[in-house]
Short mmCIF file of C-alpha atoms in Angstrom, two decimals:
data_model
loop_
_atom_site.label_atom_id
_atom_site.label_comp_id
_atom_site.label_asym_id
_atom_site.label_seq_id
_atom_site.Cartn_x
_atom_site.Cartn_y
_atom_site.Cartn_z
CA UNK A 1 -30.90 10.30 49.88
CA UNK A 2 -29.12 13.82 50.14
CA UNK A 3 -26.54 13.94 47.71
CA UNK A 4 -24.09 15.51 51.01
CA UNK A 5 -25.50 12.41 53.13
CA UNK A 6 -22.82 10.04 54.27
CA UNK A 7 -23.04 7.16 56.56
CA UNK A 8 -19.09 7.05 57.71
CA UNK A 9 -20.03 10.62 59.52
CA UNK A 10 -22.51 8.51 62.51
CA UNK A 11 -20.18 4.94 62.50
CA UNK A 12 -16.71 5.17 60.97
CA UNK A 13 -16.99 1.09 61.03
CA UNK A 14 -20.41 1.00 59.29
CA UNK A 15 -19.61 -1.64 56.92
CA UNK A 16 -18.30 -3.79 59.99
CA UNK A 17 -21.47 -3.23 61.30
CA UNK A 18 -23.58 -4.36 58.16
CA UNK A 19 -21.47 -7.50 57.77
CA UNK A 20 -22.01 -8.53 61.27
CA UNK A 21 -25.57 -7.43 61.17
CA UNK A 22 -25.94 -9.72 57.69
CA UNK A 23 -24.42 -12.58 59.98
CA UNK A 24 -26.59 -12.47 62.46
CA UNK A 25 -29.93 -12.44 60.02
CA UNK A 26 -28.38 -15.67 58.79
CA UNK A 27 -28.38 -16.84 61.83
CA UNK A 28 -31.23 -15.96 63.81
CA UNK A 29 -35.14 -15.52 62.51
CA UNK A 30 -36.05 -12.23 61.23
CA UNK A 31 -38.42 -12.06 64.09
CA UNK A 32 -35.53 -12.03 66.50
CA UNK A 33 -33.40 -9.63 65.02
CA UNK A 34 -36.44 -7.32 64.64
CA UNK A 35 -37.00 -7.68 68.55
CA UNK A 36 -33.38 -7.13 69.35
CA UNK A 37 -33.18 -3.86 67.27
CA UNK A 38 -36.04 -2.64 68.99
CA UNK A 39 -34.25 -2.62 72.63
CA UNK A 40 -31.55 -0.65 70.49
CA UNK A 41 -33.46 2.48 68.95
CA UNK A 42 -29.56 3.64 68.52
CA UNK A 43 -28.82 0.76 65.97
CA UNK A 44 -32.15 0.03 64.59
CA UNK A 45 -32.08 4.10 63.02
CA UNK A 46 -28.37 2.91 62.08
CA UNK A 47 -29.17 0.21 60.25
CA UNK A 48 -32.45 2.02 58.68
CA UNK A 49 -29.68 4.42 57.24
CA UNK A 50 -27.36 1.52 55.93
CA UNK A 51 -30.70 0.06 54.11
CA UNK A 52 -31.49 3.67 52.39
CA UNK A 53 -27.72 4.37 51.72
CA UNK A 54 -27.33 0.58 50.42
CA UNK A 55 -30.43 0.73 47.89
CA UNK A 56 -29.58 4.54 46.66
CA UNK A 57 -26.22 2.45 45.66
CA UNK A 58 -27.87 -0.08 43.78
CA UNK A 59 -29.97 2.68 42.32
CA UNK A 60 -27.76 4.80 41.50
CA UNK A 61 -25.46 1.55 39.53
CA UNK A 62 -29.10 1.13 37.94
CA UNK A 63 -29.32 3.84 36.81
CA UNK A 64 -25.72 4.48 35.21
CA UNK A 65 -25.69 0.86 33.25
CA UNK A 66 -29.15 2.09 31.52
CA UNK A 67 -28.07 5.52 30.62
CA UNK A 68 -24.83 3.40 29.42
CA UNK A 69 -26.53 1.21 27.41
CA UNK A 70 -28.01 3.00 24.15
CA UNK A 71 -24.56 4.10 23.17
CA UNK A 72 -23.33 0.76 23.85
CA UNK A 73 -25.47 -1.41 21.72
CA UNK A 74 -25.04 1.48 18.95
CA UNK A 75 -21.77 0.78 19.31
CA UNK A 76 -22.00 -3.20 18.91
CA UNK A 77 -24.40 -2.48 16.57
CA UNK A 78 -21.48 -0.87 14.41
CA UNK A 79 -19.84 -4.51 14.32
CA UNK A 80 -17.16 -3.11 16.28
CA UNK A 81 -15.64 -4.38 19.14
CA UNK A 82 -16.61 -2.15 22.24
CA UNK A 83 -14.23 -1.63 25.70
CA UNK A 84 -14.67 0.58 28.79
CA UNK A 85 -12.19 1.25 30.89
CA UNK A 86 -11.88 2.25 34.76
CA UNK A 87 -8.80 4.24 34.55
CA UNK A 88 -8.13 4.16 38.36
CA UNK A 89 -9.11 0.35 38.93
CA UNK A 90 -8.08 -0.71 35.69
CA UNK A 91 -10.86 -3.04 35.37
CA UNK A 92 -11.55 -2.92 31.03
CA UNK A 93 -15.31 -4.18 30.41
CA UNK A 94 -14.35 -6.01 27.34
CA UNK A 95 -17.89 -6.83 24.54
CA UNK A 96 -18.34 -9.83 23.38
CA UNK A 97 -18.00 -8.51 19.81
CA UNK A 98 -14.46 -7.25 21.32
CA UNK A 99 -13.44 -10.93 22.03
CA UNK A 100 -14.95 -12.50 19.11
CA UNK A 101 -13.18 -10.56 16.47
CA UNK A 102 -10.23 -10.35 18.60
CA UNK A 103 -10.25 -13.90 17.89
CA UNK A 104 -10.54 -15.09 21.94
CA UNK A 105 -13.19 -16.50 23.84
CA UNK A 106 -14.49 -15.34 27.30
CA UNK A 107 -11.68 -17.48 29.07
CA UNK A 108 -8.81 -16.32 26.90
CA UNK A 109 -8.37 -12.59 27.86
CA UNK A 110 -8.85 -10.76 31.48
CA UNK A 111 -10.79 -7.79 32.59
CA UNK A 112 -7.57 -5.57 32.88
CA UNK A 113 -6.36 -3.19 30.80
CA UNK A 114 -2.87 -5.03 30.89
CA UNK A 115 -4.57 -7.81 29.59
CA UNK A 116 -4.96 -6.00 26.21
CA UNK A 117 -1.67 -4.38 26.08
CA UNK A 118 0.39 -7.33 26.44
CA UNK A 119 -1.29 -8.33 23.31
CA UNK A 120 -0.22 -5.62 21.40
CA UNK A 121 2.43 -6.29 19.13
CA UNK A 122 6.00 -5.62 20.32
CA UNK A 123 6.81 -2.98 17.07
CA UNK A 124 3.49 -1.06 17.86
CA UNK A 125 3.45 -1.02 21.43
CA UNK A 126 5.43 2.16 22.07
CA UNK A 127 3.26 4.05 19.54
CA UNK A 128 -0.15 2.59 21.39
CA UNK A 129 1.19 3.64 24.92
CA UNK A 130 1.93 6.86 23.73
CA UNK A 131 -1.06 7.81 21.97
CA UNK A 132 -2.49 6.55 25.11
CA UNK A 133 -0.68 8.50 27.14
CA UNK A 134 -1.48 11.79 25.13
CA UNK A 135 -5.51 11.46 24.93
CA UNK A 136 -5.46 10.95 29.20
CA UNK A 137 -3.45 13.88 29.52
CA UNK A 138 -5.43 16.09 27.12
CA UNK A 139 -3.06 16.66 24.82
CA UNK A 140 -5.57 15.33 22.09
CA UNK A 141 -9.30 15.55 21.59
CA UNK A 142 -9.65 12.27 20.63
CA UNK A 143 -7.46 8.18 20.84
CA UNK A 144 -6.61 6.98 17.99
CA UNK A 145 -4.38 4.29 17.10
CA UNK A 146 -3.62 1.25 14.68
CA UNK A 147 -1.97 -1.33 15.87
CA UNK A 148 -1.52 -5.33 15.61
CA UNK A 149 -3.19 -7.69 18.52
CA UNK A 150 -2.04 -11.54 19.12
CA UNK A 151 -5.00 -13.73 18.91
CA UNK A 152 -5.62 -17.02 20.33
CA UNK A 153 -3.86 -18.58 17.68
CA UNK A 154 -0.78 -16.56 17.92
CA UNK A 155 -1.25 -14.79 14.68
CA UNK A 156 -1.31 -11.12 14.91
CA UNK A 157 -4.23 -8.92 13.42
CA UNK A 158 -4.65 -5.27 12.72
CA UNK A 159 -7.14 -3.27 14.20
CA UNK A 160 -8.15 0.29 14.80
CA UNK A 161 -8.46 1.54 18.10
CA UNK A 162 -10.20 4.37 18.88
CA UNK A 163 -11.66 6.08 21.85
CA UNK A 164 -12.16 8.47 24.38
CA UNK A 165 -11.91 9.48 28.00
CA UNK A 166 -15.79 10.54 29.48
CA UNK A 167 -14.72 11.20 32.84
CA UNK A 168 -12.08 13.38 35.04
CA UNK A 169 -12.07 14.29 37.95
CA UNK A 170 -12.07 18.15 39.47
CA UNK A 171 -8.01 18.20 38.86
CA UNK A 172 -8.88 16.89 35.65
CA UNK A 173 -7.10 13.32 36.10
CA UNK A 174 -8.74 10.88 33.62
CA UNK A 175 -11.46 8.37 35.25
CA UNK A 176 -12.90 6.58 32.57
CA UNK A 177 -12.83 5.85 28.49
CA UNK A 178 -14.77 3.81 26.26
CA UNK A 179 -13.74 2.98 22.72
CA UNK A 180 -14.05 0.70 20.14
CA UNK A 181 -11.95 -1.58 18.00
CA UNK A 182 -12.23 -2.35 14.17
CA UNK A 183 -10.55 -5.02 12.24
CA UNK A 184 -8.47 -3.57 9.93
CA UNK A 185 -6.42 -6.74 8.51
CA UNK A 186 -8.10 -6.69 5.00
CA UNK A 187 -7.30 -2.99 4.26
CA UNK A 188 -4.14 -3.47 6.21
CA UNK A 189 -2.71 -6.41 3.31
CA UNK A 190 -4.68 -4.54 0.67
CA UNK A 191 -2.51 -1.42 1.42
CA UNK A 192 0.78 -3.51 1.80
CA UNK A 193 0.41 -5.07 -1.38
CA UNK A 194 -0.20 -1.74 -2.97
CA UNK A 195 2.83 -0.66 -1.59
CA UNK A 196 4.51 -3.79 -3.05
CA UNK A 197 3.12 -3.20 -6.41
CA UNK A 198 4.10 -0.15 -6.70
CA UNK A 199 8.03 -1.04 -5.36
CA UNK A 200 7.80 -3.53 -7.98
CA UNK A 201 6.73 -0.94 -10.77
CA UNK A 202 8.92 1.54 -9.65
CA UNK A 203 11.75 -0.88 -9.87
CA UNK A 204 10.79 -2.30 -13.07
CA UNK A 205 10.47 1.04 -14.46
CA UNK A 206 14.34 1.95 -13.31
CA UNK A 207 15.83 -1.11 -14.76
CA UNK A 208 13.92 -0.58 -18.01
CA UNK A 209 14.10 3.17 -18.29
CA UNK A 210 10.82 3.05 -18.74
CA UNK A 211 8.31 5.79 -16.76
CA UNK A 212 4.64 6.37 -16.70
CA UNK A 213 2.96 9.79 -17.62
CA UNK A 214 -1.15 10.54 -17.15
CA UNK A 215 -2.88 12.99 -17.76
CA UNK A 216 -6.36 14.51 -16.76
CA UNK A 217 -7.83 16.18 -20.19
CA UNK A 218 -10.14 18.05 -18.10
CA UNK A 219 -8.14 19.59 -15.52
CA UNK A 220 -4.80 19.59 -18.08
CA UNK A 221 -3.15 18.46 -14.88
CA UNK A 222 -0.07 16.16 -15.38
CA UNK A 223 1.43 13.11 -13.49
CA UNK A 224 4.89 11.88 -13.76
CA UNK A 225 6.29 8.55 -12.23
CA UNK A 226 9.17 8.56 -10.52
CA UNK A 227 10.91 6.89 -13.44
CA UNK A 228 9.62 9.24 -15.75
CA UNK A 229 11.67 12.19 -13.20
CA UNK A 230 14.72 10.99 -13.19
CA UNK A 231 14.74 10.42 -17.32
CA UNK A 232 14.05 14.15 -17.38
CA UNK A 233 17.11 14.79 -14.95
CA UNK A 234 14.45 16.56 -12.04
CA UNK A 235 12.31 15.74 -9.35
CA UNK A 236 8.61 16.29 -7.84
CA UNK A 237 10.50 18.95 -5.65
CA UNK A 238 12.29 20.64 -8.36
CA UNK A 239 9.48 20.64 -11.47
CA UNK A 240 6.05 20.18 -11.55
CA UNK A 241 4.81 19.14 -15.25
CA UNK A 242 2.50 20.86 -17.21
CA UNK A 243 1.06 20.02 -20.95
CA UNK A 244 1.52 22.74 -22.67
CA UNK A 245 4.67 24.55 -22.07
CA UNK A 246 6.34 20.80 -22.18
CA UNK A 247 6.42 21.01 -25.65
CA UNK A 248 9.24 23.41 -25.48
CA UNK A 249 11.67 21.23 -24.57
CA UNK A 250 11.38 19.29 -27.91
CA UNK A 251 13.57 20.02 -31.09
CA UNK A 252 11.13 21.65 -33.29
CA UNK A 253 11.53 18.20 -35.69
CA UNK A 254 10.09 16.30 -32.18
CA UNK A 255 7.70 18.79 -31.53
CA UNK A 256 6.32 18.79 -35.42
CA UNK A 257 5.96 15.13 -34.53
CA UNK A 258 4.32 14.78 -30.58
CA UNK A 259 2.38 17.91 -30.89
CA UNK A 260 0.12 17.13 -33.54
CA UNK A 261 0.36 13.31 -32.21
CA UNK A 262 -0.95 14.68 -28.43
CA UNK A 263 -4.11 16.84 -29.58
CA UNK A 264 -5.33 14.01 -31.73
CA UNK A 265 -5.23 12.10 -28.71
CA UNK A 266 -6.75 14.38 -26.83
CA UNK A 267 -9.05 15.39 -28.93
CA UNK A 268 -10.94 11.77 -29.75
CA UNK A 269 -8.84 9.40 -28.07
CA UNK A 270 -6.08 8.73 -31.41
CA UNK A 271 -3.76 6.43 -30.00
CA UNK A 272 0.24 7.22 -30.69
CA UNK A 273 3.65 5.47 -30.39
CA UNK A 274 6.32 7.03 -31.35
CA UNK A 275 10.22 8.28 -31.19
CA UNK A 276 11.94 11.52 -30.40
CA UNK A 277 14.37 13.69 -29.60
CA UNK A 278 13.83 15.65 -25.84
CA UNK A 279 15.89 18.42 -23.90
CA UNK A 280 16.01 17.40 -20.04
CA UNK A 281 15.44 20.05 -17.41
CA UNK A 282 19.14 20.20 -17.11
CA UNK A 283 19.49 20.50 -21.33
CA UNK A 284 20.48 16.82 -22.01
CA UNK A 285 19.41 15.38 -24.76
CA UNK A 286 18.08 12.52 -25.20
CA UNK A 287 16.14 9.89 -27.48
CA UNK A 288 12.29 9.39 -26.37
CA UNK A 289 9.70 6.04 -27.12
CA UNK A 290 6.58 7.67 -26.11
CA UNK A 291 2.96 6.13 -26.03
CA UNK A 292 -0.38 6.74 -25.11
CA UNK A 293 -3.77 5.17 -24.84
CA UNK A 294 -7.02 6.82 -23.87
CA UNK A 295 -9.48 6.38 -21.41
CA UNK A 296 -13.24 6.95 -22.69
CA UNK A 297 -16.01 7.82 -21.57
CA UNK A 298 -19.48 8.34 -23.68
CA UNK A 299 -17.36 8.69 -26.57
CA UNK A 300 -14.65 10.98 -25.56
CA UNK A 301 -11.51 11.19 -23.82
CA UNK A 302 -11.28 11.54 -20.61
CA UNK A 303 -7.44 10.47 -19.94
CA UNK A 304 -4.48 9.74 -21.55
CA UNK A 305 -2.04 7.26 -19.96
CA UNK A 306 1.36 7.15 -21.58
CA UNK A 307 5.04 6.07 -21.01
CA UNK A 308 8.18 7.25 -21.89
CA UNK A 309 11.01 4.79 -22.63
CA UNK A 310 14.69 6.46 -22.36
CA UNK A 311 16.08 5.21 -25.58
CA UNK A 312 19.47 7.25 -25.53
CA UNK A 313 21.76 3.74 -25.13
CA UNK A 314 19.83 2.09 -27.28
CA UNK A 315 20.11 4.72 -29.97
CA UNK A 316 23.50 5.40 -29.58
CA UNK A 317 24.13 1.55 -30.31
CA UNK A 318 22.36 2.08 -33.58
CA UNK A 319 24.08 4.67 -34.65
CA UNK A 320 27.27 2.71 -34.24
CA UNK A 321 26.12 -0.33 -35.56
CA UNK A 322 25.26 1.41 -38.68
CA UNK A 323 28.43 3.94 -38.79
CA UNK A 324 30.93 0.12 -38.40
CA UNK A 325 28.73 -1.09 -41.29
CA UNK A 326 28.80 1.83 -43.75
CA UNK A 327 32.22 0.88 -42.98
CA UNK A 328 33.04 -2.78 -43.60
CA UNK A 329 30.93 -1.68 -46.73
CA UNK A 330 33.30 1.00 -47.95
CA UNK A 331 36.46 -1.39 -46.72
CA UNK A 332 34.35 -4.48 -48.92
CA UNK A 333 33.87 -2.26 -52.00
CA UNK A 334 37.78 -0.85 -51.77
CA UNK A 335 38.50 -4.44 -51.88
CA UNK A 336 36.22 -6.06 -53.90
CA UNK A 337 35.20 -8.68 -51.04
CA UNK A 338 31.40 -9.42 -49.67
CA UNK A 339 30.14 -10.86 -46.97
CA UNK A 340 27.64 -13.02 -46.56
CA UNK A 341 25.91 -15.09 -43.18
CA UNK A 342 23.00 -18.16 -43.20
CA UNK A 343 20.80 -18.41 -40.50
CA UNK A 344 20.04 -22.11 -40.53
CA UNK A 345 17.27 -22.01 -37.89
CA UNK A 346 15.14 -20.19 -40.68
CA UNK A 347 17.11 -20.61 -43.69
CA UNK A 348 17.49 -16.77 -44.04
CA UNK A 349 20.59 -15.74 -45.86
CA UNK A 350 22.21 -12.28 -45.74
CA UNK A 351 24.67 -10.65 -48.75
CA UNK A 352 26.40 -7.38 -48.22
CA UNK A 353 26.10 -4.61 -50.93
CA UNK A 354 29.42 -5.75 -52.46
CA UNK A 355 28.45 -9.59 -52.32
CA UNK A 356 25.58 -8.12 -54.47
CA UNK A 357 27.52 -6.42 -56.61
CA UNK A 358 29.57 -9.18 -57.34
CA UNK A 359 27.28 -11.48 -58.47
CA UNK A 360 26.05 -8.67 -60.51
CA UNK A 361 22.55 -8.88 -59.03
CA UNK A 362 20.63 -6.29 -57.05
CA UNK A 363 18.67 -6.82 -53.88
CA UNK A 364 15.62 -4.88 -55.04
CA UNK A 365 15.16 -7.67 -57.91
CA UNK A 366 16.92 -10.91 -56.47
CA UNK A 367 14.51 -13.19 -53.82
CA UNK A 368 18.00 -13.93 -52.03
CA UNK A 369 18.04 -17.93 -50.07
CA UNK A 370 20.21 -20.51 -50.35
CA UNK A 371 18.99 -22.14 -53.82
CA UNK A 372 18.78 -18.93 -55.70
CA UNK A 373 22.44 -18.60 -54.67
CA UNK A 374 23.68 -22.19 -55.77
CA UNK A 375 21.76 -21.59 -59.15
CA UNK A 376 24.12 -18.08 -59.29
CA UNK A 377 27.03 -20.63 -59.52
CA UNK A 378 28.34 -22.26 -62.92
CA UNK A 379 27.21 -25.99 -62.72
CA UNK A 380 30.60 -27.83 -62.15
CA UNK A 381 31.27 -25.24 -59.51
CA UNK A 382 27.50 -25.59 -57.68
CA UNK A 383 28.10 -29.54 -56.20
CA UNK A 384 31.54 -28.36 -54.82
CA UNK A 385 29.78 -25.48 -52.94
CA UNK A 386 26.84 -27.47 -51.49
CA UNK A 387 29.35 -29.74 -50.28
CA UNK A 388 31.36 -27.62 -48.50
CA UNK A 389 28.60 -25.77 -46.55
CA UNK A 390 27.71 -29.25 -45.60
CA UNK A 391 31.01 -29.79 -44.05
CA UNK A 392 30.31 -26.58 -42.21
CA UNK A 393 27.19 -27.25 -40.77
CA UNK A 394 28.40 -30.73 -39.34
CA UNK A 395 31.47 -29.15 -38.10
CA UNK A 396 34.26 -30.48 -40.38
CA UNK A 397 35.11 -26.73 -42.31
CA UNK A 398 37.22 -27.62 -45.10
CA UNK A 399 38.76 -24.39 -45.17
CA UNK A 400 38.19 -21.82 -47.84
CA UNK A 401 36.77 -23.19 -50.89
#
């Protein structure tokens, strides 16, 4: 058939005219019709054109589902669900792979392009129309979109939709678009637990003071948590850390200490924990835990993964605990009074210097418990003493003794 040939041009009502003339073969014998059309040379070369236009139809549908079908099975062949849409109709050839790990059967879903989008998930459907929307009007080369589809069971899954339109017309409107959709769920929960794990850790790592360092020994390149930022008073935006030059922000007493401690490590893998003193970026000081472990391979280090633990508070409580001691020490010596504390879950006693010292006994040479210090007593004085620390420990203090 001439592709210019149409039929409407000799019988605006041709397809009246084939329905009634498929009526009447039902009716009457072929043999009749035959004779009939031959009194009517006008509508027997009619209906010779209707045959020739109808088969170059069927032909020409032929013809399109076969050069549609090698990229189709490819497609299924992918495991991926596979959709092609008549943008004008909307009429969405759904595969059977598309239904199956869509989790619907052949009844469950139309062959409309509504009846995917009402499936979409209410959160993703503005992003999906609008992606949509862009790819048919050419603002991008390809669709692409995730998004979360109800199944049967009313559980919602993630897949990946992807496609693209393979037909416009001369003004350029889209006419058609295949694509295909994956299931995404498992890398979908994979990524959201990641992204849970690493809340946690990040969170952990804030109420602990306690950040993460790594290093790459080959490249030199450094990585900082974000814990391990904000105990340095900075951020990725403001610093990024380097190995080297880092070490000038140590006192030179810290830096006799991590240096040395870092190339071992770096060197063959010589673990390290220990403590120091560190200048922020902003010139705080402050006290460091650091540690590091290496990661080998054929023998030598490859990484280093580390922490550093802001011990500042912790310090600083030390340092004050000690200071009120050296005190009550001085105040105990002034006054010739000691101090002295049982621990009766382990039967560990405790003696200040001046306890010590008045017992005339020193702690380098005296294996200090509780019968060593009853023998230190004269013997009419020892039963009075046991006594009373027995009226202690059940509660019934006698007062001093």
């Amino acid at each position: 058939m001439r592709p210019d040939f149409n039929p409407e041009t000799l019988l605006p009502d041709h397809n009246e005219f084939a329905d009634l003339l498929q009526r009447a073969q039902a009716r009457l014998p072929a043999q009749e019709v035959d004779a009939y059309l031959e009194t009517r040379p006008d509508l027997a070369r009619l209906n010779r054109v209707i045959e020739t236009y109808h088969q170059a139809l069927i032909l020409q549908r032929d013809n399109y589902s076969q050069s549609d079908m090698p990229w189709k099975l490819a497609l299924q062949a992918s495991g991926d669900g596979v959709w092609d849409w008549d943008i004008p109709s909307g009429h969405v050839s759904y595969s059977s792979l598309w239904k199956e790990a869509n989790g619907l059967t052949q009844e469950e879903i139309g062959s409309y392009y509504d009846d995917w989008i009402e499936r979409v998930h209410p959160d993703d459907l503005e992003d999906t129309l609008s992606c949509i929307e862009n790819h048919l009007e050419g603002r991008t080369a390809t669709f692409i979109c995730s998004q979360r589809l109800r199944r049967s069971d009313n559980d919602y899954q993630w897949v990946l939709a992807r496609g693209m339109v393979v037909s416009r017309d001369n003004n350029g409107k889209a006419l058609r678009m295949v694509g295909i959709h994956t299931d995404i769920t498992p890398y979908k929960n994979a990524e959201q637990q990641l992204v849970t794990s690493t809340r946690l850790l990040e969170a952990s790592q804030s109420i602990a003071h306690v950040g993460s360092v790594e290093v790459d020994i080959a490249t030199r390149h450094v990585s900082w948590s974000a814990e391990t930022y904000r105990i340095h008073d900075t951020s990725p935006e403001e610093y990024t850390p380097v190995l080297d030059p880092n070490f000038e922000y140590y006192p030179p007493e810290s830096r006799a200490i991590i240096q040395p401690a870092l190339m071992r490590a770096i060197k063959d893998g010589t673990v390290f924990d220990v403590e120091v003193e560190k200048y922020t970026m902003k010139g705080r000081k402050i006290n460091l835990r650091t540690t590091c472990i290496a990661e080998m391979e054929n023998g030598k280090p490859v990484r280093l993964t580390g922490i550093y633990q802001d011990i500042t508070e912790q310090k600083a409580r030390e340092k004050a605990l000690k200071e009120k001691e050296a005190m009550l020490s001085e105040s105990q010596r002034i006054a010739e009074i000691g101090s002295w504390s049982w621990d009766l879950s382990n039967n560990e006693m405790r003696w200040s210097h001046q306890t010590y010292h008045l017992f005339g006994v020193s702690p380098t040479n005296f294996n200090l418990n509780a019968q060593a210090f009853f023998n230190l007593l004269p013997t009419d004085d020892r039963k009075a003493m046991k006594d009373w620390c027995l009226a202690c420990i059940c509660g019934n203090p006698r007062g001093h003794l």
